Amino acid sequence: MFKVSKYRHTVGKIDKRELWYPDVNTTGNSSASTFIKANSKWVALNWQSNTGTIGLIPLKSFGKRKGETFLIHAHSSGVIDFEFNPFNEHQLVTASDDSTIKVWNIDEAIRSGATSLSSASIVCSGHSKSVECIAFNPVANNILASCSADKTLKIWDLSNGEEKYSWNFEQGSLTSLSWNYDGSLLVATGKDLKNRIIDARTGESIQVGDGNQGVKASRVVWLGNLNHFLTAGFSKMRERQLVLWSSQDLSKPIKSITLDSSTGIISPIYDQDAQLLFISGSGDSSVRVFDMNTQFTKDPAFTELSPVPSDTPSKGICALPKRALDVMEVEIDRIFKATPNNIIPITFNMSRKSKSTFADDLFPNTASTKPSLSSIDWLSGENKQPILVSLNPSDNQINNDLDDLQLNDNEPVKKSTFFIDDNTNDNSNVVEQSKSEPEQQQQEEKKISSSSSSSSPTNSSSNVINSTPSSPIVNDNIQRTGIVPKVVRSSKYRHISGSAHQKSQFYTNLKINGSTSNTCIAVNSEYVAVPMVGIGGPLAVIPLADKGRQIQVPCIEIGSQLCDYDLSQHNTSLVATGSEDSHVKVFKIPTGGIPKTTANKSNNYTTTEADFVGHNRKVISVNFHPTAENVLITSGGDMVVKLWDLNEGGAGEKLSFANVHTDMITSVDVNWTGDKILTSSKDKKMRIFDPRTNKGGLASETVTHSGSKGGKAVWLGQTGNIFSVGFNKSSEREYQLWDSRNLQSGTPLASDKLDHLSGVITPFYDEDSGVIYLAGKGDSSIRMFEINDQEPYVHYLTQFSAGTPQVGVAKFAKKTSMDVKKCEIARFYRSTDSTIEPLSMTVPRNRQEFFQDDIYPDTRQTCTPVMTSEEWFDGCIREPEFVSMKPSDMINLSDAPPPPKKEDKFVVSQEVDNTPSRDQVTNSLLSRVSNQNASSNWEQIEKLKHNFTDYDNGDISDSEWD
């Protein structure tokens, strides 16, 4: 029997915008390790300020808020880490660059009606440098662990602010801490790249082993009541990775997963009840989920589930405690994602046939807010398991009332102006200060009775300050169901999805070189090419039909380090290469492909059709002209663009554009009619050339992305617009949409940030659908945007996630080869370090037996040139030819008959004879008589018996029964 996890169908969705927390101001402090925390009462955010500030928002105050956000002015320097006390939901602890730890009692400030807090209840001063991390003990009250850049680990008793233990780690300061299930041990990662299991009472390192070997800080989380923990960090190659360890043996990891080459530090969040791991790094746009269940295996399964994509980069994430989840809606987890201006809830649910009963198989008992030990008991050496509580609303009514924030009747109510929510216009929810106390009590009783009828514990919970006139007004009618905005934009491609082909269709056993400066994979209708690791710049050119494991890889030997290359779409046997020795070479693949290497000798193909020398430095880019036959466009390190006619052999240089670019050219693209060339450069400018004019070729230019890495730009088909991707001054990846007819204005039509990843993005535009695909080097995903004439012009659709970093991505240009019967609108080839993976982008449709002519317009004929090289250099302009993608055996969807209607089910009425039978009449009469006084009715009984005896003999006609 195939054993699978019961949480494998957990699906995450971004909540509706009505449930977001907008208008926040998340800090941009690069030294901060924590940006957001939440419990069942509050959401705390590391707030943007000149000093260390925390912004507090009641959990139920989602949506627009009036007035000021409650701020805790915590430290003179930035806040690095902060935590809610797990046993006191109105107590927050902060740690800062100023080497102090402070305890804040929120309830006291709320009672006083203040809108901010700047005076801490307790200040813990013991560290001499910045405090890097703090962690509350999961079982003992008021026990806190902290580690600092001063290379010390300290244990504090927050009941009085005393430092109980302190230990030095001279090898290097600790950067991350996590407690085990019973609060007796700590796991720590440090700057010495070691993992440690530490006895929290003695400071002894029970186990020490090598951890993540990257130079950046790693994060650690203990996996609940398991003997395992997980670290999230970087490898020696600066790739982000997750590593699973056993706490009993740190000599080697159990399993590791390489994620991507992003630079953002990952924050791992672990749900010990469902055994689910959530990760998202700083600058990541998606939240990834891993199933760590041990239901069928000794070690955690460590399998990835479906991620939650988004177009908004995050600062950090946190999880809501299980006690605050909507368990009757089978909400497994809720993650809060902090962005610069919003807090976005992401709910993870499972489908159930019925939601009327509590799913006890999915919601085991969870940690309560009651400590198992006092600080004195724990310090004396006692150990206990956490106290658990049921999540079943009928077994345990979760207290979401005011708790210790309930004001006394004789205490005057202080008026405040913060946390007022204008999310609803229902005045019946407003508790006016002028109303009498009995009226307020009646309203509260009505609220409680109406909310208790709901099956959702989240909806039945009241805000922690609802008893005051300044309480938030929360619309409890809003349901947490997915990412459906108020107005859904209509689009045929809104549900586009990507999928990899079967592994049998992969090209494997390759040693791909990902260090080429530009192209890492190219494809035409017959071949796919990737640069290989080796001497002489080997370029593998593999026939598309040769799928599977590559035993002998056919290669072209360039003779120097390969920089860029391209495959011709018109003559599929032509390959053009550019190398560090400034040579541009053209090879022609023999019929049947390049001869494969033998076991004894390497027979790399070296025969060239042409060898051009014109650049003074290495060749940066090589591109075949998309409409003119045998025209080649190259750019070099000498910042010169050259155009070559392959028909003229060694004297093929026809045009050259020098003294225009002031830095290295990063991309070259040609418009759809083939008469204009678009370039991007590291000098932060984008230029349009008309290469056949007598005015130097430069038509217009503009300043684009301000980052130092430069960008890439592509033409958007017949629209005349340009789409560019690059980096801003903060090294954030971004996109811009430009009108090529108005570049001089210097203002793009649209622009937005993407994320903080470091890989250079290559854009691919599909002219037929208007969808642009963004694939970054080192990323594990491909993002999709639709571009049209509706503001804001660029609309995020979705993203395809592969799970492994990509070296390069190439778009298959021959649209007539798409599988229209499966509604395939685009095909890509994705290369990793050792494989080439075909991908298909499809649009879900119901009636796939018909040709979907609404998503398949006539497409450009890319395999046939529009003109010869001679015609093009003579100034000819000719539009491309278009062909239909419709197979001969299919009917257009627009011409298809309407779908057959489902036949209504008719229920045949049957006449039922309800006339009682003779035996029923007899027994009924006898029963009625027997209930009367037997002594006074014997004569009647005898008479009735005599009558029925006559009836049985046939003395009564059937008509008398009507």
PDB file of C-alpha atoms in Angstrom, residues 276-472:
ATOM      1  CA  LEU A 276       4.890  21.401   8.007  1.00  0.00           C
ATOM      2  CA  LEU A 277       7.827  23.695   7.273  1.00  0.00           C
ATOM      3  CA  PHE A 278       7.332  27.136   5.702  1.00  0.00           C
ATOM      4  CA  ILE A 279      10.232  29.125   4.262  1.00  0.00           C
ATOM      5  CA  SER A 280      10.626  32.512   2.641  1.00  0.00           C
ATOM      6  CA  GLY A 281      13.761  34.582   2.432  1.00  0.00           C
ATOM      7  CA  SER A 282      14.163  38.315   2.524  1.00  0.00           C
ATOM      8  CA  GLY A 283      13.226  39.542  -0.946  1.00  0.00           C
ATOM      9  CA  ASP A 284      11.480  36.315  -1.965  1.00  0.00           C
ATOM     10  CA  SER A 285       8.076  36.635  -3.543  1.00  0.00           C
ATOM     11  CA  SER A 286       6.810  33.118  -2.812  1.00  0.00           C
ATOM     12  CA  VAL A 287       6.333  31.000   0.304  1.00  0.00           C
ATOM     13  CA  ARG A 288       7.501  27.407  -0.066  1.00  0.00           C
ATOM     14  CA  VAL A 289       6.114  24.506   1.949  1.00  0.00           C
ATOM     15  CA  PHE A 290       7.736  21.211   2.950  1.00  0.00           C
ATOM     16  CA  ASP A 291       6.112  18.166   4.516  1.00  0.00           C
ATOM     17  CA  MET A 292       8.298  16.924   7.397  1.00  0.00           C
ATOM     18  CA  ASN A 293       5.993  14.129   8.575  1.00  0.00           C
ATOM     19  CA  THR A 294       7.356  11.021  10.297  1.00  0.00           C
ATOM     20  CA  GLN A 295       4.153   9.031   9.968  1.00  0.00           C
ATOM     21  CA  PHE A 296       5.759   6.291   7.871  1.00  0.00           C
ATOM     22  CA  THR A 297       9.494   6.938   8.204  1.00  0.00           C
ATOM     23  CA  LYS A 298      12.013   7.323  10.987  1.00  0.00           C
ATOM     24  CA  ASP A 299      13.355  10.597   9.620  1.00  0.00           C
ATOM     25  CA  PRO A 300      11.191  13.503   8.393  1.00  0.00           C
ATOM     26  CA  ALA A 301       9.941  13.035   4.831  1.00  0.00           C
ATOM     27  CA  PHE A 302      11.253  16.473   3.745  1.00  0.00           C
ATOM     28  CA  THR A 303       9.135  16.614   0.566  1.00  0.00           C
ATOM     29  CA  GLU A 304       8.037  19.877  -1.048  1.00  0.00           C
ATOM     30  CA  LEU A 305       4.357  20.730  -1.442  1.00  0.00           C
ATOM     31  CA  SER A 306       2.819  23.371  -3.688  1.00  0.00           C
ATOM     32  CA  PRO A 307       4.304  26.844  -3.080  1.00  0.00           C
ATOM     33  CA  VAL A 308       2.283  30.046  -2.811  1.00  0.00           C
ATOM     34  CA  PRO A 309       3.457  32.421  -5.562  1.00  0.00           C
ATOM     35  CA  SER A 310       3.122  36.184  -5.433  1.00  0.00           C
ATOM     36  CA  ASP A 311       4.425  39.243  -7.228  1.00  0.00           C
ATOM     37  CA  THR A 312       5.357  41.085  -4.030  1.00  0.00           C
ATOM     38  CA  PRO A 313       8.747  40.546  -2.361  1.00  0.00           C
ATOM     39  CA  SER A 314       8.635  39.911   1.355  1.00  0.00           C
ATOM     40  CA  LYS A 315      10.646  41.267   4.251  1.00  0.00           C
ATOM     41  CA  GLY A 316       9.823  38.335   6.521  1.00  0.00           C
ATOM     42  CA  ILE A 317       7.133  35.867   7.550  1.00  0.00           C
ATOM     43  CA  CYS A 318       5.623  34.518  10.768  1.00  0.00           C
ATOM     44  CA  ALA A 319       2.958  31.978  11.708  1.00  0.00           C
ATOM     45  CA  LEU A 320      -0.246  32.534  13.660  1.00  0.00           C
ATOM     46  CA  PRO A 321      -0.690  30.214  16.679  1.00  0.00           C
ATOM     47  CA  LYS A 322      -3.026  27.281  16.146  1.00  0.00           C
ATOM     48  CA  ARG A 323      -5.417  28.627  18.788  1.00  0.00           C
ATOM     49  CA  ALA A 324      -6.379  31.518  16.489  1.00  0.00           C
ATOM     50  CA  LEU A 325      -7.052  29.460  13.350  1.00  0.00           C
ATOM     51  CA  ASP A 326     -10.433  28.790  11.779  1.00  0.00           C
ATOM     52  CA  VAL A 327     -10.360  25.055  12.455  1.00  0.00           C
ATOM     53  CA  MET A 328     -13.964  24.486  11.372  1.00  0.00           C
ATOM     54  CA  GLU A 329     -12.962  25.742   7.914  1.00  0.00           C
ATOM     55  CA  VAL A 330     -10.030  23.270   8.037  1.00  0.00           C
ATOM     56  CA  GLU A 331      -7.465  26.080   8.172  1.00  0.00           C
ATOM     57  CA  ILE A 332      -4.219  24.201   8.784  1.00  0.00           C
ATOM     58  CA  ASP A 333      -1.976  27.271   9.073  1.00  0.00           C
ATOM     59  CA  ARG A 334      -1.964  31.010   8.522  1.00  0.00           C
ATOM     60  CA  ILE A 335       1.245  32.770   7.565  1.00  0.00           C
ATOM     61  CA  PHE A 336       1.687  36.541   7.750  1.00  0.00           C
ATOM     62  CA  LYS A 337       3.955  37.984   5.076  1.00  0.00           C
ATOM     63  CA  ALA A 338       5.440  41.412   5.769  1.00  0.00           C
ATOM     64  CA  THR A 339       6.064  43.634   2.756  1.00  0.00           C
ATOM     65  CA  PRO A 340       7.198  47.276   2.799  1.00  0.00           C
ATOM     66  CA  ASN A 341       3.601  48.585   2.926  1.00  0.00           C
ATOM     67  CA  ASN A 342       1.303  45.639   3.721  1.00  0.00           C
ATOM     68  CA  ILE A 343       0.930  42.605   5.929  1.00  0.00           C
ATOM     69  CA  ILE A 344      -0.479  39.846   3.720  1.00  0.00           C
ATOM     70  CA  PRO A 345      -2.183  36.801   5.298  1.00  0.00           C
ATOM     71  CA  ILE A 346      -1.687  33.478   3.514  1.00  0.00           C
ATOM     72  CA  THR A 347      -4.069  30.712   4.587  1.00  0.00           C
ATOM     73  CA  PHE A 348      -3.353  27.005   4.155  1.00  0.00           C
ATOM     74  CA  ASN A 349      -6.478  24.871   3.968  1.00  0.00           C
ATOM     75  CA  MET A 350      -7.510  21.341   3.138  1.00  0.00           C
ATOM     76  CA  SER A 351     -10.642  20.250   1.318  1.00  0.00           C
ATOM     77  CA  ARG A 352     -13.198  18.250   3.268  1.00  0.00           C
ATOM     78  CA  LYS A 353     -16.535  16.809   2.204  1.00  0.00           C
ATOM     79  CA  SER A 354     -18.149  18.125   5.355  1.00  0.00           C
ATOM     80  CA  LYS A 355     -17.114  21.009   7.578  1.00  0.00           C
ATOM     81  CA  SER A 356     -19.853  20.522  10.131  1.00  0.00           C
ATOM     82  CA  THR A 357     -17.679  18.345  12.371  1.00  0.00           C
ATOM     83  CA  PHE A 358     -14.270  19.006  13.870  1.00  0.00           C
ATOM     84  CA  ALA A 359     -11.447  17.274  11.954  1.00  0.00           C
ATOM     85  CA  ASP A 360      -9.652  15.764  14.933  1.00  0.00           C
ATOM     86  CA  ASP A 361      -7.322  13.789  12.646  1.00  0.00           C
ATOM     87  CA  LEU A 362      -5.900  17.063  11.281  1.00  0.00           C
ATOM     88  CA  PHE A 363      -5.834  19.095  14.496  1.00  0.00           C
ATOM     89  CA  PRO A 364      -4.068  17.323  17.370  1.00  0.00           C
ATOM     90  CA  ASN A 365      -3.832  18.984  20.757  1.00  0.00           C
ATOM     91  CA  THR A 366      -1.670  22.073  20.582  1.00  0.00           C
ATOM     92  CA  ALA A 367       0.472  24.095  22.968  1.00  0.00           C
ATOM     93  CA  SER A 368      -1.532  26.156  25.436  1.00  0.00           C
ATOM     94  CA  THR A 369      -0.765  29.474  27.111  1.00  0.00           C
ATOM     95  CA  LYS A 370      -0.160  27.789  30.480  1.00  0.00           C
ATOM     96  CA  PRO A 371       3.456  27.058  31.442  1.00  0.00           C
ATOM     97  CA  SER A 372       4.399  23.586  32.654  1.00  0.00           C
ATOM     98  CA  LEU A 373       7.089  24.933  34.964  1.00  0.00           C
ATOM     99  CA  SER A 374       7.846  28.081  36.852  1.00  0.00           C
ATOM    100  CA  SER A 375      11.201  29.724  36.313  1.00  0.00           C
ATOM    101  CA  ILE A 376      12.332  28.491  39.744  1.00  0.00           C
ATOM    102  CA  ASP A 377      11.406  24.885  38.939  1.00  0.00           C
ATOM    103  CA  TRP A 378      13.224  24.998  35.617  1.00  0.00           C
ATOM    104  CA  LEU A 379      16.335  26.579  37.083  1.00  0.00           C
ATOM    105  CA  SER A 380      16.405  23.829  39.716  1.00  0.00           C
ATOM    106  CA  GLY A 381      16.702  21.228  36.933  1.00  0.00           C
ATOM    107  CA  GLU A 382      13.133  20.014  36.477  1.00  0.00           C
ATOM    108  CA  ASN A 383      11.864  19.016  33.004  1.00  0.00           C
ATOM    109  CA  LYS A 384       8.286  18.646  31.792  1.00  0.00           C
ATOM    110  CA  GLN A 385       6.397  18.395  28.523  1.00  0.00           C
ATOM    111  CA  PRO A 386       4.310  21.383  27.350  1.00  0.00           C
ATOM    112  CA  ILE A 387       0.678  21.570  28.448  1.00  0.00           C
ATOM    113  CA  LEU A 388      -1.566  20.885  25.477  1.00  0.00           C
ATOM    114  CA  VAL A 389      -5.097  22.045  24.758  1.00  0.00           C
ATOM    115  CA  SER A 390      -7.733  20.761  22.353  1.00  0.00           C
ATOM    116  CA  LEU A 391      -8.659  22.853  19.324  1.00  0.00           C
ATOM    117  CA  ASN A 392     -12.178  21.408  19.190  1.00  0.00           C
ATOM    118  CA  PRO A 393     -14.534  24.339  19.892  1.00  0.00           C
ATOM    119  CA  SER A 394     -17.059  22.041  21.599  1.00  0.00           C
ATOM    120  CA  ASP A 395     -14.468  20.458  23.907  1.00  0.00           C
ATOM    121  CA  ASN A 396     -12.551  23.563  24.783  1.00  0.00           C
ATOM    122  CA  GLN A 397     -14.046  27.011  24.324  1.00  0.00           C
ATOM    123  CA  ILE A 398     -10.987  28.988  23.364  1.00  0.00           C
ATOM    124  CA  ASN A 399     -10.917  32.204  25.337  1.00  0.00           C
ATOM    125  CA  ASN A 400     -10.747  35.051  22.889  1.00  0.00           C
ATOM    126  CA  ASP A 401     -12.348  37.564  25.213  1.00  0.00           C
ATOM    127  CA  LEU A 402     -10.602  40.454  26.860  1.00  0.00           C
ATOM    128  CA  ASP A 403      -8.583  38.333  29.321  1.00  0.00           C
ATOM    129  CA  ASP A 404      -6.607  40.616  31.589  1.00  0.00           C
ATOM    130  CA  LEU A 405      -7.445  43.645  29.431  1.00  0.00           C
ATOM    131  CA  GLN A 406     -11.059  43.619  30.705  1.00  0.00           C
ATOM    132  CA  LEU A 407     -11.546  46.935  32.422  1.00  0.00           C
ATOM    133  CA  ASN A 408     -13.249  47.092  35.804  1.00  0.00           C
ATOM    134  CA  ASP A 409     -16.751  48.573  35.926  1.00  0.00           C
ATOM    135  CA  ASN A 410     -15.632  51.312  38.280  1.00  0.00           C
ATOM    136  CA  GLU A 411     -12.610  52.193  36.183  1.00  0.00           C
ATOM    137  CA  PRO A 412     -13.082  55.220  33.940  1.00  0.00           C
ATOM    138  CA  VAL A 413     -12.847  54.486  30.240  1.00  0.00           C
ATOM    139  CA  LYS A 414     -10.068  56.449  28.550  1.00  0.00           C
ATOM    140  CA  LYS A 415     -10.865  57.666  25.060  1.00  0.00           C
ATOM    141  CA  SER A 416      -8.347  56.829  22.351  1.00  0.00           C
ATOM    142  CA  THR A 417      -8.143  57.408  18.600  1.00  0.00           C
ATOM    143  CA  PHE A 418      -5.976  54.534  17.355  1.00  0.00           C
ATOM    144  CA  PHE A 419      -7.034  51.215  15.814  1.00  0.00           C
ATOM    145  CA  ILE A 420     -10.336  52.584  14.483  1.00  0.00           C
ATOM    146  CA  ASP A 421     -11.319  50.468  11.489  1.00  0.00           C
ATOM    147  CA  ASP A 422     -13.514  51.807   8.686  1.00  0.00           C
ATOM    148  CA  ASN A 423     -13.818  48.361   7.149  1.00  0.00           C
ATOM    149  CA  THR A 424     -17.603  48.335   7.579  1.00  0.00           C
ATOM    150  CA  ASN A 425     -20.559  50.704   7.492  1.00  0.00           C
ATOM    151  CA  ASP A 426     -22.687  48.630   9.854  1.00  0.00           C
ATOM    152  CA  ASN A 427     -23.482  51.046  12.662  1.00  0.00           C
ATOM    153  CA  SER A 428     -24.953  48.267  14.754  1.00  0.00           C
ATOM    154  CA  ASN A 429     -21.416  47.132  15.502  1.00  0.00           C
ATOM    155  CA  VAL A 430     -20.422  50.475  16.991  1.00  0.00           C
ATOM    156  CA  VAL A 431     -20.551  50.724  20.753  1.00  0.00           C
ATOM    157  CA  GLU A 432     -21.218  54.380  21.379  1.00  0.00           C
ATOM    158  CA  GLN A 433     -19.871  55.956  24.500  1.00  0.00           C
ATOM    159  CA  SER A 434     -23.150  57.763  25.134  1.00  0.00           C
ATOM    160  CA  LYS A 435     -25.128  54.537  25.500  1.00  0.00           C
ATOM    161  CA  SER A 436     -26.055  53.335  28.921  1.00  0.00           C
ATOM    162  CA  GLU A 437     -24.293  50.350  30.443  1.00  0.00           C
ATOM    163  CA  PRO A 438     -27.328  48.003  30.193  1.00  0.00           C
ATOM    164  CA  GLU A 439     -27.620  48.807  26.492  1.00  0.00           C
ATOM    165  CA  GLN A 440     -23.927  48.047  26.016  1.00  0.00           C
ATOM    166  CA  GLN A 441     -24.334  44.782  27.883  1.00  0.00           C
ATOM    167  CA  GLN A 442     -27.300  43.811  25.689  1.00  0.00           C
ATOM    168  CA  GLN A 443     -25.292  44.553  22.566  1.00  0.00           C
ATOM    169  CA  GLU A 444     -22.366  42.483  23.810  1.00  0.00           C
ATOM    170  CA  GLU A 445     -24.712  39.579  24.602  1.00  0.00           C
ATOM    171  CA  LYS A 446     -26.144  39.796  21.076  1.00  0.00           C
ATOM    172  CA  LYS A 447     -22.639  39.775  19.625  1.00  0.00           C
ATOM    173  CA  ILE A 448     -21.642  36.757  21.679  1.00  0.00           C
ATOM    174  CA  SER A 449     -24.796  34.819  20.858  1.00  0.00           C
ATOM    175  CA  SER A 450     -24.507  35.539  17.145  1.00  0.00           C
ATOM    176  CA  SER A 451     -20.823  34.696  17.016  1.00  0.00           C
ATOM    177  CA  SER A 452     -21.213  31.514  19.051  1.00  0.00           C
ATOM    178  CA  SER A 453     -23.595  30.160  16.435  1.00  0.00           C
ATOM    179  CA  SER A 454     -20.753  30.274  13.943  1.00  0.00           C
ATOM    180  CA  SER A 455     -18.514  27.277  13.637  1.00  0.00           C
ATOM    181  CA  SER A 456     -15.430  29.432  13.268  1.00  0.00           C
ATOM    182  CA  PRO A 457     -13.416  30.130  16.419  1.00  0.00           C
ATOM    183  CA  THR A 458     -11.627  32.925  14.598  1.00  0.00           C
ATOM    184  CA  ASN A 459     -14.857  34.723  13.763  1.00  0.00           C
ATOM    185  CA  SER A 460     -16.167  34.210  17.286  1.00  0.00           C
ATOM    186  CA  SER A 461     -13.167  35.831  18.870  1.00  0.00           C
ATOM    187  CA  SER A 462     -13.479  39.413  19.977  1.00  0.00           C
ATOM    188  CA  ASN A 463     -10.795  42.034  19.845  1.00  0.00           C
ATOM    189  CA  VAL A 464      -8.679  42.561  22.917  1.00  0.00           C
ATOM    190  CA  ILE A 465      -9.897  46.132  23.347  1.00  0.00           C
ATOM    191  CA  ASN A 466     -13.501  45.797  22.186  1.00  0.00           C
ATOM    192  CA  SER A 467     -14.849  46.943  25.550  1.00  0.00           C
ATOM    193  CA  THR A 468     -13.536  50.441  25.016  1.00  0.00           C
ATOM    194  CA  PRO A 469     -15.197  53.039  22.805  1.00  0.00           C
ATOM    195  CA  SER A 470     -12.035  53.130  20.708  1.00  0.00           C
ATOM    196  CA  SER A 471     -12.215  49.467  19.783  1.00  0.00           C
ATOM    197  CA  PRO A 472     -11.771  48.482  16.163  1.00  0.00           C
TER     198      PRO A 472
END
